[in-house]
Amino acid sequence: MSPVNYLYLAVLLFTIGAVGVLIRRNAIVVFMCVELMLNACNLALVAFSRMHGNLDGQIIAFFTMVVAAAEVVVGLAIIVSLFRSRHSASVDDASLMKL
Amino acid sequence: MDNLIALLVAAPLLVAAPLLGAVVLLCGGRRLDRAGHWLGTALAAASFAVGAVLFVDMLGRDVDDRALHQHLFSWIPVEGFQADIAFQLDQLSMTFVLLITGVGTLIHVYSIGYMEHDERRRRFFGYLNLFLAAMLLLVLADNYLLLYFGWEGVGLASYLLIGFWQHKPSAATAAKKAFLVNRVGDIGLSIAIMLMFTTFGTFAFGPVLGSVGETGEGTLTAIGLMLLLAACGKSAQVPLQSWLGDAMEGPTPVSALIHAATMVTAGVYLIVRSGAIFNAAPDAQLAVVVVGAVTLIFGAVVGCAKDDIKKALAGSTMSQIGYMILAAGLGPIGYVFAIMHLVTHGFFKAGLFLGAGSVMHGMNDEVDMRKYGGLRKYMPVTFVTFGLGYLAIIGFPGLSGFFSKDKIIEAAFAKGGTEGWILGSVALLGAAITAFYMTRVMVLTFFGEKRWQPDAEGHEPHPHESPKSMTIPMIVLAFGSVFAGGFFSIGDRFLNWLEPVTGAEHGHPPMSAATVTGLTVVALAVGVTIAWVMYGRRPVPVTAPRGSLLTRAARRDLLQDDFNHVVLVRGGEHLTRSLVYVDHTLVDGVVNGTAASVGGLSGRLRKLQNGYVRSYAVSMFGGTAVLIAATLLMRGV
Amino acid sequence: MSFPLLTATAAVPAIGAIVTAAVPAARRTAAKWVALFFSLVTLALAAVVFVRFDPGGDRYQLTENRSWIADFGVRYELGVDGIGVALIALTALLIPFVILAGWNDAEPQETGSSRWRPTQGFFALILMVEAMVILSFEATDVFLFYILFEAMLIPMYFLIGGFGDRAHAGTDQNAAAQRSYAAVKFLLYNLVGGLIMLAAVIGLYAVAGSFSLTEIAAARASGELEMATNTERWLFLGFFFAFAIKAPLWPLHTWLPNAMGEATAPVAVLITAVVDKVGTFAMLRFCLQLFPGASEWATPVILVLALISIVYGALLAVGQRDIKRLIAYASISHFGFIVLGIFAMTSQGQSGATLYMVNHGISTAALMLVAGFLITRRGSRLIADYGGVQKVAPVLAGTFLIGGLATLSLPGLAPFVSEFLVLVGTFSRYPAAGIIATSGIVLAALYTLVLYQRTMTGPVKEEVAGMPDLKARELAVITPLIALLILLGVFPKPLTEVVNPAVEHTLSDVQKTDPRPDVEAAK
C-alpha cells in the first residue's frame, strides 16, 4: 500500500480534530480533539519517515508522545479543577482572560 | 608692623561683630529674650568702636597711604572668573562705616525703648544686626560682586524689617513690594557686573576703574546706565521709587535707619564709587542728573500731600536723595557734596524719623498728622530735637542742611549752559518745596490746637514724653544735625578728606556763591511763609479736604502705584493665568492627545481579546493557514 | 587589583534596598533604621570618592573595566570626572535627608493584612533609586548608562504611584486617580525618551563599533572615527531628546508638575533634585563629548528653549495655587538655567551649570521638605488654605523663608554662586540671552515671596492656629541643608576646584575657548 494513503488518513484525522476543537464546547471533548490532532501529526511523521527512509520522523513522534502524555496530565488536572469550581466543563464559561 | 596686623584683624571685625549678633539672636531662641536687645546693641557699639579706632588710625597716616586693602579668601574661583572676599577701606568707605555704625548704634539704643512691649524684640535686634553687617559689607567690598552680596543682604534685612509686623497684611505686602522693586534694580547691577567682566575681565574696583580709558564710550555708557538702574532701585529714585512710601509699614526705627539714613543712600555710594565710569560716559551722567532732578521734585510734591507723618517724611527722603543723585551726576564737582549731604541727611532725617516715632509712641501709634496738633507742650524734648532736625533739613542758615544743600545748588548752577540753569532752578524750587512740606509737618504736629480724639474703643491718647533710651539718641542726632555741616565745611575739611578718592573740581557758577546762597534763603523763606499761611493761621480740618487735582494725585504717589497696578500687576495676573491655561490645554494637550489617540486605537484592538478559547483557536488556524498559503505562494513564484 | 570603590558606592545602597525589603512586616521601624544606616554608609563612601579624587589628575579616575556582554561589546566600565564626583556627592548627601524626612510617609494604612509591607517597600525603593542614579553618574559605557537611565524609572514609578501625597487637592477617589495619572504620565514621557535614545545608542554602535565613551571620544578626537554630519546630528538629537525630557526642558516639561505634585515631598525631592540631574549631567557628558559638532549646530535652538523654560517656568510658578506644583514650575525655570549654562560653552557657564545642579538639589530639597512638613500638618497643598503660619510656627516659617531665599538666589546662599556663573558665562558669549535670563531673578523673587506671603504672613487662619512647630527629626533634616547652603554660598571653592578641570576637558572636546575680555583682546 502506498504511504501516501497514510497521509490522507492523517489529514482526515487532523481535520476532524481541528473541527472538533473549534465547534465543541465541552473541555474534555476539545481536549480529545487536540489529542486527535497530535496523533494525526504523529501518523504523518511516521509516514514521512517511511517515505524518506530515515528515522528522524519516528524519533520526533516519540517525543510528541511524551509531550502529549505530560500535556494530558496537566490538562486534565486543569479541567478537573475548573469543573470543581464552576460545575461546568464548558470552555466558553471560562472567558475571564480578556482585557 | 604690629599696628598693621591689628588693622588686618579689625576690618573684618567690623562686619563680623554685627553678623555674630544676628546669628546668635536669630538662632538663640527664647532663652535670649531678656538680654537679646542688650547683646545686639553692644555688638553694634563694638562695631562702631572698631570703626572709630580705624578712623583715628587712618587720620594718622599719610593721605596717599590711607586706603587699606585686605584679601580674605577666594570666593568663586572659576577659570577666568575670580571673585574674592576682599575688603577695601578708604576714606569713602570710612565715612560710611562711621555713619552706619554710629547712627546704627543710636537707633539700637532707641529701639530698646521703642520696641519694649513687642514680644519679638529679640528678633527685631537680630534683623537690625543683620542689616548692619550687610550694609558694612556693601561699603567695605573691594569688588562689585561682593558689593552685590551686601546690596542684596541689605535688601533682605529691609524686607524682614518692613514686614516685621507680618500679621498685618499691609506690612507683608509692603515688604514684598520693596524686595521686588529692588530686584528690578538688581537686574541693572547684575548686567553691569557682567558687562565689566566681558569688558575688563574683572570686576574689582581697582582694575575696572583704573582701565576705564581703554574701552569705548558706548560700553561705559551701558555700564553707567545699568548702575543707575541699580541705584534707582535701592535709593527709591524715579521710576523705581514706589516702594519707599509703603516701606513705612515697618517699625519707625527701621524707617530711620534703613529707609532714611543708610540703606537708601547705597545708590549714591554706588554712583560715587563708580565715578571714573561716569566721568567717561557723559550720556550716562546726564541720565543720572535727570533722574536726580525728577525725583527731587517728585518726592517733594508727594511729601506735600501726605497726611501720614512717616509717609510725608518718606517723600522727603526720596527728594533729598534726589539731591544727592543730582550732585553725583554732576561729576567731580558734585561727588564730595553728594556724600556730604548724605551724611548730614543721615543725621537730621534719622532724627526726624525718631522724633516721629516718639510722637507715635505717645499717641497710641496714630500716624495721621491731622489728628495731632499742639504737641509741643506735651513732648518738649521731642519738639526741640524734631525742630532742630526740621531747621536742618530746610537749610536754615548755619545748620547742617544749609551747608550741604547750598553746595549742591551751587554745583548744579556750575554745570554751565542751559543745563546748569535748569538744574539750578530745579534744585532751588526743590528747596522751596522742602521748606513748605517740612513746615507743614512741623505745624500740624506741634503747633495749633490739639485735634486728637478717642479711638474706636474710646481710649483717648495721653501724649507723653518718651523714655530716656529714646530721647538720648534723638538729642545726639539733633546735635549732629546742627553742627555737622558747619564742622565739615569750615576749612573744606570734608572736601580735603574725600578728594583723594572721589576727585574734586571747583565749578564756576554763573553768579557768585553769595548770590546762590541768597537765592536759597529766599526760596526757603517763601516755602515756610506759604506753609505757615496755609496751616498755621487757619484751623486744620481733621478729615482731609478733597483738595485739588494735583493734591489728590500726590496723595496717591502721583498715580505711579495705579499705573503699576493696572499695567504690571493686572497685566501680569492675566499673563500668568493665560499661561497656566495654555500649559494645561495646549502644551500638555498635544502630548496627551498623542497618548489619547494611541489609547483609542488600542481600545478598538482589545475587543479582539474576548476570552473565548475557541475564537482564539480560529485565529490560530486562520493564521497558520495564511502562513502556509504565503509560504507556498512564495515557493511557487 | 584595587578596591572597586565606585562599584561599592552603588552596591551599598543596592544591598541596603534588599536588606530593607527583607525586614519582617512587624519590624517597620527597624526597616527605617536599616535604610538610614545604608544611606549613611553610602554617604561615607561618596566622601571617600570625593577625597580620593585628584582634581589635577586624569580626566576619568577610579576607573573599573570588566567585560559584561561580550558579544555586543558592552562593558561594565566606570570612571568619574569632577562633574560626576560632585553629583555623586549630592546624591549620597540628599538620600539620608530624604529618608529622614519621609520617616512617617509610608505607614501601612490598615493593620489587617500582615503581609503588606509598604514601609519596607518605600525605603527599599528609595535606596534602589540611589544605587541606580549613582551608578549612572559613574558609567562611561553608553549602553550601561542607557540601562540605568531606563531602569530607574521602575522604582520611581512605584514611588510616585504607590505612595502619593495623602494631603491632596480633591476628594479621596480623585486623589488616587490623579496619583496614578501622574505616575503613568511620568513613566510614559520618560519611556518615549528612552526609546528614542535606545535607537540612537544602537545607531552609535553601528557607526562607532563600540559603546565605550572613552574609546569613541578618543577615536573622534584623533580623527580615526569620522561621522557624517547628518548621522552625528540625528544621533545627537536622539540622545538630547531623552535628556531634555528627563531634565525637563520646555515643552517637554508637563510631566514634572504632575509627578511632583502628587508624590510625597521626599519623593518629589528625589525626582527633581536627584533623578532629573541625570538628564542635565548626561547632556554634559554624552551629548557634548560624543557629538561636539552637532552640539554646536543645535546650540541656538537649545538656548532659546532654555530661555523659554526660565521665563515660562517662573511665570507659571507665579500662577500656581498648589505649593508643590509651584515648586515644580520653579524647578523647570532652574533647569532652564542649567541647560543654558551647559550650552553657553564657556567655562563659567558650565562650571556654573554643574554647581547649579548641586545647589539646586540642596535648595529645592530644603524648600520642598519644609513644604512637606507644612502640608503634613495641615493636610492640604493649596496655598489658599494657609495664612499666618509664622505666628504659630516661627521656626518652620523661618526655614521655609531660607529655602525660598535660596530658590531666588540670594547672595550668601549657594544658588547665587551658580546662577551668577551661568549668567556671566552666557552673557560673555550671547549677551542677549544673558539679559533675558537675568529677568528670571525678578520672577523668582515674585513667586517665592508671593508664596511666603500667602502662607506664612497675615492673620492666623483658624485651621492653622494649633499647628506645632518643627520637631527634632524635622530640624535634623533641615538644619544641615541650610548650613550647607550657607557654606557653599560663601565658600564654594572645594566644589569649584573639583569641577573646573572637568569643565575644561569638556570645553576642549567641543573645541571652544572662553571669549576674551574686550580690553585684553584689544591689546
PDB file of N, CA, C and O in Angstrom, chain B residues 302-339:
ATOM      1  N   VAL B 302       5.094 114.757  46.508  1.00  0.00           N
ATOM      2  CA  VAL B 302       4.399 113.717  47.261  1.00  0.00           C
ATOM      3  C   VAL B 302       4.412 114.057  48.752  1.00  0.00           C
ATOM      4  O   VAL B 302       3.402 113.929  49.448  1.00  0.00           O
ATOM      5  N   GLY B 303       5.559 114.535  49.204  1.00  0.00           N
ATOM      6  CA  GLY B 303       5.687 114.875  50.620  1.00  0.00           C
ATOM      7  C   GLY B 303       4.720 115.953  51.056  1.00  0.00           C
ATOM      8  O   GLY B 303       4.287 115.998  52.214  1.00  0.00           O
ATOM      9  N   CYS B 304       4.336 116.847  50.135  1.00  0.00           N
ATOM     10  CA  CYS B 304       3.424 117.935  50.479  1.00  0.00           C
ATOM     11  C   CYS B 304       2.018 117.440  50.756  1.00  0.00           C
ATOM     12  O   CYS B 304       1.252 118.090  51.464  1.00  0.00           O
ATOM     13  N   ALA B 305       1.646 116.319  50.129  1.00  0.00           N
ATOM     14  CA  ALA B 305       0.243 115.934  50.160  1.00  0.00           C
ATOM     15  C   ALA B 305      -0.074 114.910  51.226  1.00  0.00           C
ATOM     16  O   ALA B 305      -1.226 114.736  51.599  1.00  0.00           O
ATOM     17  N   LYS B 306       0.924 114.219  51.738  1.00  0.00           N
ATOM     18  CA  LYS B 306       0.650 113.112  52.652  1.00  0.00           C
ATOM     19  C   LYS B 306       0.227 113.617  54.028  1.00  0.00           C
ATOM     20  O   LYS B 306       0.823 114.547  54.566  1.00  0.00           O
ATOM     21  N   ASP B 307      -0.767 112.960  54.612  1.00  0.00           N
ATOM     22  CA  ASP B 307      -1.168 113.296  55.968  1.00  0.00           C
ATOM     23  C   ASP B 307      -0.522 112.373  56.990  1.00  0.00           C
ATOM     24  O   ASP B 307      -0.506 112.649  58.180  1.00  0.00           O
ATOM     25  N   ASP B 308      -0.014 111.236  56.495  1.00  0.00           N
ATOM     26  CA  ASP B 308       0.685 110.293  57.354  1.00  0.00           C
ATOM     27  C   ASP B 308       2.093 110.840  57.588  1.00  0.00           C
ATOM     28  O   ASP B 308       2.841 111.071  56.642  1.00  0.00           O
ATOM     29  N   ILE B 309       2.448 111.034  58.855  1.00  0.00           N
ATOM     30  CA  ILE B 309       3.711 111.737  59.131  1.00  0.00           C
ATOM     31  C   ILE B 309       4.897 110.983  58.549  1.00  0.00           C
ATOM     32  O   ILE B 309       5.825 111.578  57.990  1.00  0.00           O
ATOM     33  N   LYS B 310       4.864 109.643  58.630  1.00  0.00           N
ATOM     34  CA  LYS B 310       6.009 108.893  58.130  1.00  0.00           C
ATOM     35  C   LYS B 310       6.081 108.924  56.611  1.00  0.00           C
ATOM     36  O   LYS B 310       7.155 108.988  56.035  1.00  0.00           O
ATOM     37  N   LYS B 311       4.901 108.930  55.979  1.00  0.00           N
ATOM     38  CA  LYS B 311       4.925 108.952  54.518  1.00  0.00           C
ATOM     39  C   LYS B 311       5.371 110.314  54.006  1.00  0.00           C
ATOM     40  O   LYS B 311       6.018 110.409  52.965  1.00  0.00           O
ATOM     41  N   ALA B 312       5.009 111.382  54.738  1.00  0.00           N
ATOM     42  CA  ALA B 312       5.492 112.700  54.354  1.00  0.00           C
ATOM     43  C   ALA B 312       7.010 112.723  54.443  1.00  0.00           C
ATOM     44  O   ALA B 312       7.703 113.220  53.541  1.00  0.00           O
ATOM     45  N   LEU B 313       7.545 112.140  55.522  1.00  0.00           N
ATOM     46  CA  LEU B 313       8.998 112.094  55.667  1.00  0.00           C
ATOM     47  C   LEU B 313       9.633 111.205  54.595  1.00  0.00           C
ATOM     48  O   LEU B 313      10.733 111.485  54.118  1.00  0.00           O
ATOM     49  N   ALA B 314       8.913 110.138  54.198  1.00  0.00           N
ATOM     50  CA  ALA B 314       9.451 109.258  53.156  1.00  0.00           C
ATOM     51  C   ALA B 314       9.571 110.012  51.841  1.00  0.00           C
ATOM     52  O   ALA B 314      10.576 109.893  51.124  1.00  0.00           O
ATOM     53  N   GLY B 315       8.536 110.818  51.517  1.00  0.00           N
ATOM     54  CA  GLY B 315       8.610 111.645  50.318  1.00  0.00           C
ATOM     55  C   GLY B 315       9.821 112.558  50.389  1.00  0.00           C
ATOM     56  O   GLY B 315      10.561 112.736  49.416  1.00  0.00           O
ATOM     57  N   SER B 316      10.021 113.094  51.582  1.00  0.00           N
ATOM     58  CA  SER B 316      11.153 113.990  51.776  1.00  0.00           C
ATOM     59  C   SER B 316      12.474 113.245  51.572  1.00  0.00           C
ATOM     60  O   SER B 316      13.409 113.767  50.955  1.00  0.00           O
ATOM     61  N   THR B 317      12.544 112.016  52.067  1.00  0.00           N
ATOM     62  CA  THR B 317      13.777 111.226  51.883  1.00  0.00           C
ATOM     63  C   THR B 317      14.077 111.049  50.400  1.00  0.00           C
ATOM     64  O   THR B 317      15.200 111.258  49.930  1.00  0.00           O
ATOM     65  N   MET B 318      13.026 110.661  49.670  1.00  0.00           N
ATOM     66  CA  MET B 318      13.171 110.486  48.236  1.00  0.00           C
ATOM     67  C   MET B 318      13.746 111.744  47.604  1.00  0.00           C
ATOM     68  O   MET B 318      14.681 111.708  46.813  1.00  0.00           O
ATOM     69  N   SER B 319      13.159 112.866  47.988  1.00  0.00           N
ATOM     70  CA  SER B 319      13.550 114.132  47.409  1.00  0.00           C
ATOM     71  C   SER B 319      14.997 114.476  47.772  1.00  0.00           C
ATOM     72  O   SER B 319      15.783 114.907  46.924  1.00  0.00           O
ATOM     73  N   GLN B 320      15.366 114.259  49.033  1.00  0.00           N
ATOM     74  CA  GLN B 320      16.736 114.587  49.456  1.00  0.00           C
ATOM     75  C   GLN B 320      17.748 113.673  48.754  1.00  0.00           C
ATOM     76  O   GLN B 320      18.829 114.120  48.387  1.00  0.00           O
ATOM     77  N   ILE B 321      17.386 112.411  48.564  1.00  0.00           N
ATOM     78  CA  ILE B 321      18.305 111.532  47.840  1.00  0.00           C
ATOM     79  C   ILE B 321      18.379 111.964  46.387  1.00  0.00           C
ATOM     80  O   ILE B 321      19.421 111.854  45.744  1.00  0.00           O
ATOM     81  N   GLY B 322      17.265 112.510  45.891  1.00  0.00           N
ATOM     82  CA  GLY B 322      17.306 113.099  44.553  1.00  0.00           C
ATOM     83  C   GLY B 322      18.407 114.149  44.475  1.00  0.00           C
ATOM     84  O   GLY B 322      19.160 114.210  43.501  1.00  0.00           O
ATOM     85  N   TYR B 323      18.500 114.995  45.513  1.00  0.00           N
ATOM     86  CA  TYR B 323      19.587 115.980  45.553  1.00  0.00           C
ATOM     87  C   TYR B 323      20.946 115.304  45.439  1.00  0.00           C
ATOM     88  O   TYR B 323      21.827 115.739  44.701  1.00  0.00           O
ATOM     89  N   MET B 324      21.105 114.216  46.216  1.00  0.00           N
ATOM     90  CA  MET B 324      22.424 113.556  46.227  1.00  0.00           C
ATOM     91  C   MET B 324      22.734 112.960  44.859  1.00  0.00           C
ATOM     92  O   MET B 324      23.848 113.089  44.350  1.00  0.00           O
ATOM     93  N   ILE B 325      21.718 112.307  44.260  1.00  0.00           N
ATOM     94  CA  ILE B 325      21.938 111.691  42.951  1.00  0.00           C
ATOM     95  C   ILE B 325      22.263 112.785  41.931  1.00  0.00           C
ATOM     96  O   ILE B 325      23.164 112.642  41.103  1.00  0.00           O
ATOM     97  N   LEU B 326      21.516 113.885  42.030  1.00  0.00           N
ATOM     98  CA  LEU B 326      21.775 115.020  41.142  1.00  0.00           C
ATOM     99  C   LEU B 326      23.234 115.445  41.281  1.00  0.00           C
ATOM    100  O   LEU B 326      23.950 115.612  40.288  1.00  0.00           O
ATOM    101  N   ALA B 327      23.678 115.601  42.524  1.00  0.00           N
ATOM    102  CA  ALA B 327      25.056 116.042  42.747  1.00  0.00           C
ATOM    103  C   ALA B 327      26.037 115.019  42.200  1.00  0.00           C
ATOM    104  O   ALA B 327      27.041 115.369  41.568  1.00  0.00           O
ATOM    105  N   ALA B 328      25.726 113.731  42.426  1.00  0.00           N
ATOM    106  CA  ALA B 328      26.646 112.689  41.954  1.00  0.00           C
ATOM    107  C   ALA B 328      26.709 112.685  40.434  1.00  0.00           C
ATOM    108  O   ALA B 328      27.744 112.368  39.849  1.00  0.00           O
ATOM    109  N   GLY B 329      25.587 113.070  39.791  1.00  0.00           N
ATOM    110  CA  GLY B 329      25.572 113.098  38.334  1.00  0.00           C
ATOM    111  C   GLY B 329      26.349 114.265  37.762  1.00  0.00           C
ATOM    112  O   GLY B 329      26.642 114.309  36.573  1.00  0.00           O
ATOM    113  N   LEU B 330      26.652 115.232  38.602  1.00  0.00           N
ATOM    114  CA  LEU B 330      27.376 116.403  38.098  1.00  0.00           C
ATOM    115  C   LEU B 330      28.846 116.106  37.889  1.00  0.00           C
ATOM    116  O   LEU B 330      29.572 116.901  37.310  1.00  0.00           O
ATOM    117  N   GLY B 331      29.308 114.949  38.354  1.00  0.00           N
ATOM    118  CA  GLY B 331      30.721 114.611  38.175  1.00  0.00           C
ATOM    119  C   GLY B 331      31.560 115.112  39.341  1.00  0.00           C
ATOM    120  O   GLY B 331      31.039 115.358  40.422  1.00  0.00           O
ATOM    121  N   PRO B 332      32.843 115.264  39.111  1.00  0.00           N
ATOM    122  CA  PRO B 332      33.748 115.603  40.204  1.00  0.00           C
ATOM    123  C   PRO B 332      33.363 116.878  40.951  1.00  0.00           C
ATOM    124  O   PRO B 332      33.752 117.044  42.106  1.00  0.00           O
ATOM    125  N   ILE B 333      32.597 117.773  40.316  1.00  0.00           N
ATOM    126  CA  ILE B 333      32.175 118.960  41.063  1.00  0.00           C
ATOM    127  C   ILE B 333      31.274 118.541  42.214  1.00  0.00           C
ATOM    128  O   ILE B 333      31.241 119.175  43.250  1.00  0.00           O
ATOM    129  N   GLY B 334      30.508 117.467  41.993  1.00  0.00           N
ATOM    130  CA  GLY B 334      29.440 117.165  42.930  1.00  0.00           C
ATOM    131  C   GLY B 334      29.666 115.997  43.864  1.00  0.00           C
ATOM    132  O   GLY B 334      29.020 115.902  44.896  1.00  0.00           O
ATOM    133  N   TYR B 335      30.598 115.083  43.526  1.00  0.00           N
ATOM    134  CA  TYR B 335      30.726 113.854  44.318  1.00  0.00           C
ATOM    135  C   TYR B 335      30.832 114.119  45.812  1.00  0.00           C
ATOM    136  O   TYR B 335      30.111 113.546  46.629  1.00  0.00           O
ATOM    137  N   VAL B 336      31.766 115.026  46.168  1.00  0.00           N
ATOM    138  CA  VAL B 336      32.018 115.256  47.587  1.00  0.00           C
ATOM    139  C   VAL B 336      30.761 115.795  48.259  1.00  0.00           C
ATOM    140  O   VAL B 336      30.399 115.375  49.369  1.00  0.00           O
ATOM    141  N   PHE B 337      30.038 116.673  47.544  1.00  0.00           N
ATOM    142  CA  PHE B 337      28.855 117.275  48.179  1.00  0.00           C
ATOM    143  C   PHE B 337      27.713 116.282  48.273  1.00  0.00           C
ATOM    144  O   PHE B 337      26.903 116.344  49.200  1.00  0.00           O
ATOM    145  N   ALA B 338      27.681 115.376  47.287  1.00  0.00           N
ATOM    146  CA  ALA B 338      26.667 114.319  47.384  1.00  0.00           C
ATOM    147  C   ALA B 338      26.870 113.551  48.682  1.00  0.00           C
ATOM    148  O   ALA B 338      25.923 113.301  49.441  1.00  0.00           O
ATOM    149  N   ILE B 339      28.115 113.168  48.943  1.00  0.00           N
ATOM    150  CA  ILE B 339      28.387 112.393  50.155  1.00  0.00           C
ATOM    151  C   ILE B 339      28.188 113.245  51.403  1.00  0.00           C
ATOM    152  O   ILE B 339      27.662 112.780  52.425  1.00  0.00           O
TER     153      ILE B 339
END
